[in-house]
């Protein structure tokens, strides 16, 4: 596929290179992935307080990166002028006295001449340099080593690095233990590393320990991407799953994938290198134990100990596992078998002859009669040729997994079922189903692989439509919007699918591509596609969930709202259910309705409804084990959480999104996350530039205008926070063309106040007013409540001076605006600034006080400082700024105490989820009165939106 032209720099956005840390020259520290925290702790030990002992023991299983961290520490220490002494344990020398100590101190032997004679002789005797003339006394040797290190450290710091200390001889351990307890006053740092989770014998159990856990999913994905020609698609996910966060396993399995082709069924290829890593340990085990390990290696993680032993015909004697446990290869506990290192499983399974592996799978299938799903997988693994009975069994397994939300498992089963299918038509049908499951699992590379297989096998328009849905969204998530659009249109022209539900699904995907691309030509066909479409699909439709009328209407509404957001409020009104307590969403249909309805709320600027809908949807997807199908909405959720004042939740959401984007290689989403993080940092008064990452420039911004708009907003917000309003104006101005046409048809308009504020600060009100007028005209006679408020705010800043107060009042009085606390507080601040300059400080004070409270509660320090200065200028002694929001504003002891009894009733009912009209009916009030009470109590309670009220009550 042709690659689109890419932007090597983003207009108006500066990307700084990563600065060198701690004076470390480029080298080992840059190669470490996912170990920044651990490396920081190690370097702190090296650079720390010279008056205290500096020792650390790194613990972790084989391949977790202990040696790499020690190498990075050594490079850093040499870079700052330290003497580095190293030793590595060796099993062959474990019985040789002082072998490891000899390695460690070899460079210092010429300096032993300065030691007292008895210490010098003891040291040379220990190393075999001179013959021992008397019975061994350990004390002269121990003190001699201590004195030697002390003397050397007077001229330069010393770093001792001891790797694999579990293989150090016992005499060396004793000497090191003695020395480490007496280094408090010397510039000597000791770093030890050992395999396992507990300190080896002979070392102080109170040593500071740094345990190396497996890499996070995000770090594991980054490490995989750092390898030459990393795998894509299903092989990528299989590799990450099998490696289980072990860096060595990731590197070696990636090398194995490059060396050979994946075997049928999706297994990873093997190399002699991996086999030999554990071959000696496996061959040293008794034959019966090796056999059981092979059965365990062939089993899934769901197989219990009893199943494995029954399949192997091993009876009930657990003693056969003991040699493997003693060797540190396996653990057997709680009725389960676990491998201590992922490559042990790989080495055992792939090191066995093919006929043995086939027999093992056959035996496992034979004892799993009560579990058709697992039985089908083992039959498939034992299957050498196409077999319809095996394919059908796997398809049934996939249906069961899909109903439970196991999208990844379903996709794997369907792909294998297709491979086992004798008939081409069945292969195409099963590949198409696998593609849809992989789409739900959120793996765009895998979807694209499956799309090629479907199109090579069939000309069926309905199957091609299903395949195009998956490929279209996969290409979009990969940043290829125009290519995704072409794939979707190829399924619709010249002959669309006969199944109406497939057409609806294609229209919904077109909407997603249209939003990310911002290209008018992508939105244009949507309305015509949906004209006359009805909620009636055939019983064979692959989109059976869309045949439910409420789901159909919700998906249709989001497609139309994406085509023209001006219609979104009316579309949302039509699909909203009557007030009440609907059943909680549970199945795929409910989840689809929830996401579609939430997306319509996004276009309608109903931010609270959008956030609540997608909270529920994400909870369901998380329970299913996959957030993949929600990927197109994740950046929007981050924006909404920021806009509605949920900044802590936004941080957590963006971290989870960054992990998903790294694992699935969703490049534009990675950039979106960093842009939103940059925006949030700027709002908190910490302006910054985007971190450098050359991979991000592989996204063409011209066809990813949503990402471009987020980058420009981030850069403009950061510039404004730094006081560079000329720079801020340049960034925000790029969100619109010369004629006022928005860069992105939806996102650009939501930054109109930012543009107007920068224009007002830099004397460009006339240019700003022209853009405001263009936005107002484009939104028609009835813009959303949010856009109405933003346009009034922008007009007050850039419009005719005599109309400014009218617009300011309209921007600040509507209670609905409280769901966007930052925008509301900024409107109050700007209104108050205008009032003060009109010599009306008394009118400005309450606005400034409320704005300051809102900024402080949100954590917007820069804006809070600005409000505080304005408040002092208006004659009020404002409280001094604090490093963090005051505790009394964020967590009052009893925030309800100062409310009236009626206000407490209203707040309690609102916290239970009742709407204003329902509360009014219960308390015999008008809905307007209820809204007024809630508007007045929010500042007293320290909340900015309705959803936060529930946190005030322990009994709800």
CSV table of N, CA and C in Angstrom, one decimal, residues 146 261 277 284 304 650 849:
chain,number,residue,atom,x,y,z
A,146,UNK,N,38.1,-4.0,52.6
A,146,UNK,CA,37.4,-2.8,53.0
A,146,UNK,C,38.4,-1.6,52.9
A,261,UNK,N,8.4,-18.5,9.5
A,261,UNK,CA,7.0,-18.2,9.3
A,261,UNK,C,6.2,-18.8,10.5
A,277,UNK,N,18.5,-22.0,25.2
A,277,UNK,CA,18.5,-21.2,26.4
A,277,UNK,C,18.1,-22.1,27.6
A,284,UNK,N,18.2,-32.1,31.7
A,284,UNK,CA,18.7,-32.7,32.9
A,284,UNK,C,17.6,-33.3,33.8
A,304,UNK,N,-6.3,-27.0,34.1
A,304,UNK,CA,-5.8,-27.2,35.4
A,304,UNK,C,-4.9,-28.4,35.5
A,650,UNK,N,-9.4,12.4,33.8
A,650,UNK,CA,-8.8,12.6,32.4
A,650,UNK,C,-7.4,12.0,32.4
A,849,UNK,N,-14.3,36.4,42.6
A,849,UNK,CA,-14.2,35.4,43.7
A,849,UNK,C,-14.7,34.1,43.3
